[in-house]
Coordinates of N, CA and C in Angstrom, one line a residue:
X1 N 0.8 -1.2 0.0 CA 0.0 0.0 0.0 C 0.9 1.2 0.0
X2 N 0.6 2.1 -0.9 CA 1.4 3.3 -1.0 C 1.0 4.3 0.1
X3 N 1.9 5.3 0.4 CA 1.6 6.3 1.4 C 0.5 7.2 1.0
X4 N 0.2 7.3 -0.3 CA -0.9 8.2 -0.7 C -2.3 7.6 -0.4
X5 N -2.3 6.3 -0.2 CA -3.6 5.7 0.1 C -3.9 5.7 1.6
X6 N -3.0 6.0 2.4 CA -3.2 6.0 3.8 C -3.9 7.3 4.3
X7 N -4.5 7.1 5.5 CA -5.2 8.3 6.1 C -4.1 9.3 6.5
X8 N -4.4 10.6 6.4 CA -3.4 11.6 6.7 C -2.8 11.5 8.1
X9 N -3.6 11.1 9.1 CA -3.0 10.9 10.4 C -2.0 9.8 10.5
X10 N -2.2 8.7 9.7 CA -1.3 7.6 9.7 C 0.0 8.1 9.0
X11 N -0.1 8.8 8.0 CA 1.1 9.4 7.3 C 1.9 10.3 8.2
X12 N 1.2 11.1 9.0 CA 1.9 11.9 9.9 C 2.6 11.1 11.0
X13 N 1.9 10.0 11.5 CA 2.5 9.2 12.5 C 3.8 8.5 11.9
X14 N 3.7 8.1 10.7 CA 4.9 7.5 10.0 C 6.1 8.5 10.0
X15 N 5.8 9.7 9.7 CA 6.8 10.7 9.7 C 7.4 10.9 11.1
X16 N 6.5 10.9 12.1 CA 6.9 11.0 13.5 C 7.8 9.9 13.9
X17 N 7.5 8.6 13.5 CA 8.3 7.5 13.8 C 9.6 7.6 13.2
X18 N 9.7 8.1 11.9 CA 11.0 8.3 11.3 C 11.9 9.2 12.1
X19 N 11.3 10.2 12.8 CA 12.1 11.1 13.6 C 12.5 10.5 14.9
X20 N 11.9 9.4 15.3 CA 12.1 8.7 16.6 C 12.5 7.2 16.4
X21 N 13.7 7.0 15.9 CA 14.1 5.6 15.5 C 14.1 4.6 16.7
X22 N 14.3 5.1 17.9 CA 14.3 4.2 19.1 C 13.0 3.7 19.3
X23 N 12.0 4.3 18.9 CA 10.6 3.8 19.0 C 10.4 2.5 18.1
X24 N 11.0 2.5 17.0 CA 11.0 1.3 16.1 C 11.7 0.2 16.8
X25 N 12.9 0.5 17.4 CA 13.6 -0.6 18.1 C 12.8 -1.1 19.3
X26 N 12.2 -0.3 20.0 CA 11.4 -0.8 21.2 C 10.2 -1.7 20.7
X27 N 9.6 -1.3 19.6 CA 8.4 -2.1 19.2 C 9.0 -3.5 18.7
X28 N 10.1 -3.5 18.0 CA 10.7 -4.7 17.6 C 11.2 -5.6 18.7
X29 N 11.8 -5.0 19.7 CA 12.3 -5.8 20.9 C 11.2 -6.3 21.7
X30 N 10.1 -5.6 21.9 CA 9.0 -6.1 22.7 C 8.0 -6.9 21.9
X31 N 8.3 -6.9 20.6 CA 7.3 -7.6 19.7 C 5.9 -7.2 19.9
X32 N 5.8 -5.9 20.1 CA 4.4 -5.3 20.4 C 4.0 -4.7 19.1
X33 N 2.7 -4.3 19.1 CA 2.1 -3.7 17.9 C 2.3 -2.2 18.0
X34 N 2.0 -1.5 16.9 CA 2.1 0.0 16.8 C 0.8 0.7 17.4
X35 N -0.2 -0.1 17.6 CA -1.5 0.6 18.0 C -1.4 1.4 19.3
X36 N -0.8 0.8 20.4 CA -0.7 1.6 21.7 C 0.1 2.9 21.5
X37 N 1.2 2.8 20.7 CA 2.0 4.0 20.4 C 1.2 5.0 19.6
X38 N 0.5 4.6 18.6 CA -0.3 5.5 17.8 C -1.4 6.2 18.6
X39 N -2.1 5.4 19.5 CA -3.1 6.0 20.4 C -2.5 7.0 21.3
X40 N -1.3 6.7 21.8 CA -0.6 7.7 22.7 C -0.3 8.9 21.9
X41 N 0.2 8.7 20.7 CA 0.6 9.9 19.9 C -0.6 10.7 19.6
X42 N -1.8 10.1 19.3 CA -3.0 10.9 19.0 C -3.4 11.6 20.2
X43 N -3.4 11.0 21.4 CA -3.9 11.6 22.6 C -2.9 12.7 23.2
X44 N -1.7 12.3 23.2 CA -0.7 13.2 23.9 C -0.1 14.2 22.9
X45 N 0.0 13.9 21.7 CA 0.6 14.8 20.7 C 2.1 14.6 20.6
X46 N 2.7 15.2 19.6 CA 4.1 15.0 19.3 C 5.0 15.7 20.3
X47 N 4.5 16.7 20.9 CA 5.3 17.5 21.8 C 5.4 17.0 23.2
X48 N 4.8 15.8 23.5 CA 4.8 15.2 24.8 C 6.2 14.9 25.2
X49 N 6.7 15.2 26.4 CA 8.1 14.9 26.8 C 8.4 13.4 26.8
X50 N 7.5 12.6 26.9 CA 7.8 11.1 26.9 C 8.4 10.6 25.6
X51 N 8.2 11.4 24.5 CA 8.7 11.0 23.2 C 10.2 11.3 23.1
X52 N 10.7 12.1 23.9 CA 12.1 12.5 23.8 C 13.1 11.3 24.0
X53 N 12.6 10.3 24.8 CA 13.4 9.1 25.0 C 13.6 8.3 23.7
X54 N 12.8 8.5 22.7 CA 12.9 7.7 21.5 C 13.6 8.4 20.4
X55 N 14.0 9.7 20.6 CA 14.8 10.4 19.6 C 16.2 9.9 19.6
X56 N 16.8 9.9 18.5 CA 18.2 9.4 18.3 C 19.1 10.6 18.2
X57 N 20.3 10.6 18.9 CA 21.2 11.6 18.8 C 21.5 12.3 20.1
X58 N 22.5 13.2 20.1 CA 23.0 13.9 21.3 C 21.9 14.8 21.9
X59 N 21.2 15.5 21.1 CA 20.2 16.4 21.5 C 19.1 15.8 22.4
X60 N 18.7 14.6 22.0 CA 17.6 13.9 22.7 C 18.2 13.4 24.1
X61 N 19.4 13.0 24.1 CA 20.0 12.5 25.4 C 20.2 13.7 26.4
X62 N 20.6 14.8 25.9 CA 20.8 16.0 26.7 C 19.4 16.4 27.3
X63 N 18.3 16.2 26.6 CA 17.0 16.6 27.1 C 16.5 15.6 28.1
X64 N 16.8 14.3 27.9 CA 16.3 13.3 28.8 C 17.1 13.1 30.1
X65 N 18.4 13.3 30.0 CA 19.2 13.0 31.2 C 18.9 13.9 32.4
X66 N 18.6 15.2 32.3 CA 18.3 15.9 33.6 C 17.1 15.4 34.2
X67 N 16.1 14.9 33.5 CA 14.9 14.5 34.0 C 15.1 13.2 34.8
X68 N 15.8 12.2 34.2 CA 16.1 10.9 34.8 C 14.8 10.3 35.4
X69 N 13.7 10.4 34.6 CA 12.4 9.9 35.0 C 12.3 8.4 34.6
X70 N 12.0 7.5 35.5 CA 11.8 6.1 35.2 C 10.4 5.9 34.6
X71 N 10.2 4.7 34.1 CA 8.9 4.4 33.5 C 7.9 4.4 34.6
X72 N 8.3 3.9 35.8 CA 7.3 3.8 36.9 C 6.9 5.2 37.4
X73 N 7.9 6.1 37.4 CA 7.5 7.5 37.8 C 6.7 8.2 36.8
X74 N 6.9 7.9 35.5 CA 6.2 8.4 34.4 C 4.7 7.9 34.5
X75 N 4.6 6.6 34.7 CA 3.3 6.0 34.8 C 2.5 6.6 36.0
X76 N 3.2 6.8 37.1 CA 2.5 7.3 38.2 C 2.1 8.8 38.0
X77 N 2.9 9.5 37.3 CA 2.6 10.9 37.0 C 1.4 10.9 36.0
X78 N 1.3 10.0 35.0 CA 0.2 10.0 34.1 C -1.1 9.6 34.8
X79 N -1.0 8.6 35.8 CA -2.2 8.2 36.5 C -2.7 9.3 37.4
X80 N -1.8 10.1 38.0 CA -2.2 11.3 38.8 C -2.9 12.3 37.9
X81 N -2.3 12.6 36.7 CA -3.0 13.5 35.8 C -4.3 13.0 35.4
X82 N -4.4 11.7 35.1 CA -5.7 11.1 34.7 C -6.7 11.3 35.8
X83 N -6.3 11.0 37.1 CA -7.1 11.1 38.2 C -7.6 12.5 38.4
X84 N -6.7 13.5 38.2 CA -7.1 14.9 38.3 C -8.1 15.3 37.3
X85 N -7.9 14.8 36.1 CA -8.8 15.1 35.0 C -10.2 14.5 35.3
X86 N -10.3 13.3 35.8 CA -11.5 12.7 36.1 C -12.2 13.4 37.3
X87 N -11.5 13.8 38.3 CA -12.0 14.6 39.4 C -12.6 15.9 38.9
X88 N -11.8 16.6 38.0 CA -12.3 17.9 37.5 C -13.6 17.7 36.6
X89 N -13.7 16.6 35.9 CA -14.9 16.3 35.1 C -16.1 16.1 36.1
X90 N -15.9 15.3 37.1 CA -17.0 15.0 38.1 C -17.4 16.3 38.8
X91 N -16.4 17.1 39.2 CA -16.8 18.4 39.8 C -17.5 19.3 38.8
X92 N -17.1 19.3 37.6 CA -17.8 20.1 36.6 C -19.3 19.7 36.4
X93 N -19.5 18.3 36.4 CA -20.8 17.8 36.3 C -21.6 18.2 37.5
X94 N -21.0 18.1 38.7 CA -21.7 18.4 39.9 C -22.1 19.9 40.0
X95 N -21.2 20.8 39.4 CA -21.5 22.2 39.4 C -22.7 22.5 38.5
X96 N -22.8 21.7 37.4 CA -23.9 21.9 36.4 C -25.2 21.4 36.9
X97 N -25.2 20.5 37.9 CA -26.4 19.9 38.4 C -27.3 20.9 39.1
X98 N -28.5 21.0 38.7 CA -29.5 21.8 39.2 C -30.3 21.1 40.3
X99 N -30.1 21.4 41.5 CA -30.8 20.6 42.6 C -32.3 20.7 42.6
X100 N -32.8 21.9 42.2 CA -34.2 22.1 42.2 C -34.9 21.2 41.1
X101 N -34.2 21.1 39.9 CA -34.7 20.2 38.9 C -34.7 18.8 39.3
X102 N -33.6 18.4 40.0 CA -33.4 17.0 40.5 C -34.5 16.7 41.5
X103 N -34.8 17.6 42.4 CA -35.8 17.4 43.4 C -37.2 17.3 42.7
X104 N -37.4 18.1 41.7 CA -38.7 18.0 40.9 C -38.8 16.6 40.3
X105 N -37.7 16.1 39.7 CA -37.8 14.8 39.0 C -38.0 13.7 40.0
X106 N -37.4 13.8 41.2 CA -37.6 12.8 42.3 C -39.0 12.9 42.7
X107 N -39.6 14.0 42.9 CA -41.0 14.2 43.3 C -41.9 13.5 42.3
X108 N -41.7 13.8 41.0 CA -42.6 13.2 39.9 C -42.4 11.6 39.9
X109 N -41.2 11.2 40.1 CA -40.9 9.7 40.1 C -41.7 9.1 41.3
X110 N -41.6 9.8 42.5 CA -42.3 9.3 43.7 C -43.8 9.2 43.4
X111 N -44.3 10.2 42.8 CA -45.8 10.2 42.5 C -46.1 9.1 41.5
X112 N -45.3 8.9 40.5 CA -45.6 7.8 39.6 C -45.5 6.4 40.3
X113 N -44.6 6.2 41.2 CA -44.5 5.0 42.0 C -45.7 4.8 42.9
X114 N -46.2 5.9 43.5 CA -47.4 5.8 44.3 C -48.6 5.4 43.5
X115 N -48.7 5.9 42.2 CA -49.8 5.6 41.3 C -49.8 4.1 41.0
X116 N -48.6 3.6 40.7 CA -48.4 2.2 40.3 C -48.8 1.3 41.5
X117 N -48.4 1.7 42.7 CA -48.7 1.0 43.9 C -50.2 0.9 44.1
X118 N -50.9 2.0 43.9 CA -52.4 2.0 44.0 C -53.1 1.1 43.0
X119 N -52.6 1.2 41.7 CA -53.1 0.3 40.7 C -53.0 -1.1 41.0
X120 N -51.8 -1.5 41.5 CA -51.6 -2.9 41.9 C -52.5 -3.3 43.0
X121 N -52.7 -2.4 44.0 CA -53.6 -2.7 45.1 C -55.1 -2.8 44.6
X122 N -55.5 -2.0 43.7 CA -56.8 -2.1 43.2 C -57.0 -3.4 42.4
X123 N -56.0 -3.7 41.6 CA -56.1 -5.0 40.8 C -56.2 -6.2 41.7
X124 N -55.4 -6.2 42.8 CA -55.5 -7.3 43.7 C -56.8 -7.3 44.5
X125 N -57.4 -6.2 44.8 CA -58.7 -6.1 45.5 C -59.8 -6.6 44.6
X126 N -59.8 -6.3 43.3 CA -60.8 -6.7 42.3 C -60.6 -8.2 42.1
X127 N -59.4 -8.7 42.1 CA -59.2 -10.1 41.9 C -59.7 -10.9 43.0
X128 N -59.6 -10.4 44.2 CA -60.1 -11.2 45.4 C -61.6 -11.1 45.5
X129 N -62.3 -10.1 45.0 CA -63.7 -9.9 45.1 C -64.4 -10.8 44.0
X130 N -63.8 -11.1 42.9 CA -64.4 -12.0 41.9 C -64.5 -13.4 42.4
X131 N -65.7 -14.0 42.2 CA -65.8 -15.4 42.6 C -65.0 -16.3 41.7
X132 N -64.4 -17.3 42.3 CA -63.6 -18.1 41.5 C -64.5 -19.1 40.7
X133 N -64.3 -19.2 39.5 CA -65.1 -20.1 38.6 C -64.4 -21.5 38.6
X134 N -65.2 -22.5 39.0 CA -64.6 -23.8 38.9 C -64.9 -24.4 37.5
X135 N -63.9 -24.9 37.0 CA -64.0 -25.5 35.7 C -64.4 -27.0 35.8
X136 N -65.4 -27.3 35.1 CA -65.8 -28.7 35.2 C -65.1 -29.4 34.0
X137 N -64.6 -30.6 34.3 CA -63.9 -31.3 33.2 C -64.9 -31.7 32.2
X138 N -64.5 -31.6 31.0 CA -65.3 -32.0 29.8 C -64.7 -33.2 29.2
X139 N -65.5 -34.3 29.1 CA -65.0 -35.5 28.5 C -65.6 -35.7 27.1
X140 N -64.8 -35.9 26.2 CA -65.3 -36.2 24.8 C -65.1 -37.6 24.5
X141 N -66.2 -38.2 24.0 CA -66.1 -39.6 23.7 C -66.3 -39.8 22.2
X142 N -65.6 -40.7 21.7 CA -65.8 -41.0 20.3 C -66.6 -42.3 20.1
X143 N -67.4 -42.2 19.2 CA -68.2 -43.4 18.9 C -67.6 -44.3 17.9

């Protein structure tokens, strides 16, 4: 398949990989697929500091050495950021919540449940008042 037939984002990812040859080595060594790296590239972008470890040359080493961040520290930092994002989303949803509307919905739901309860009670009362009809067995004989 030629490069012109590929989606533009995949073409851009290929160019990104060409600029980060250590990424190719890591995928081959781990015998992993490209999908997780592509997803990370889409979500985090090319400017994410985690990509610096995959660049080849003196410039990349100089940028990564002062950080000396291990994979565990990086994963912990990412999980903290994800946790903060989730907390912010939940807080945003809580701020948008209108308590008066919620109370109104609960009141309507409670009324509907009461109506259903009354209907069931009425149905059971009618059922008990009706005399039970005994079915007499019918026998058919053939001649």
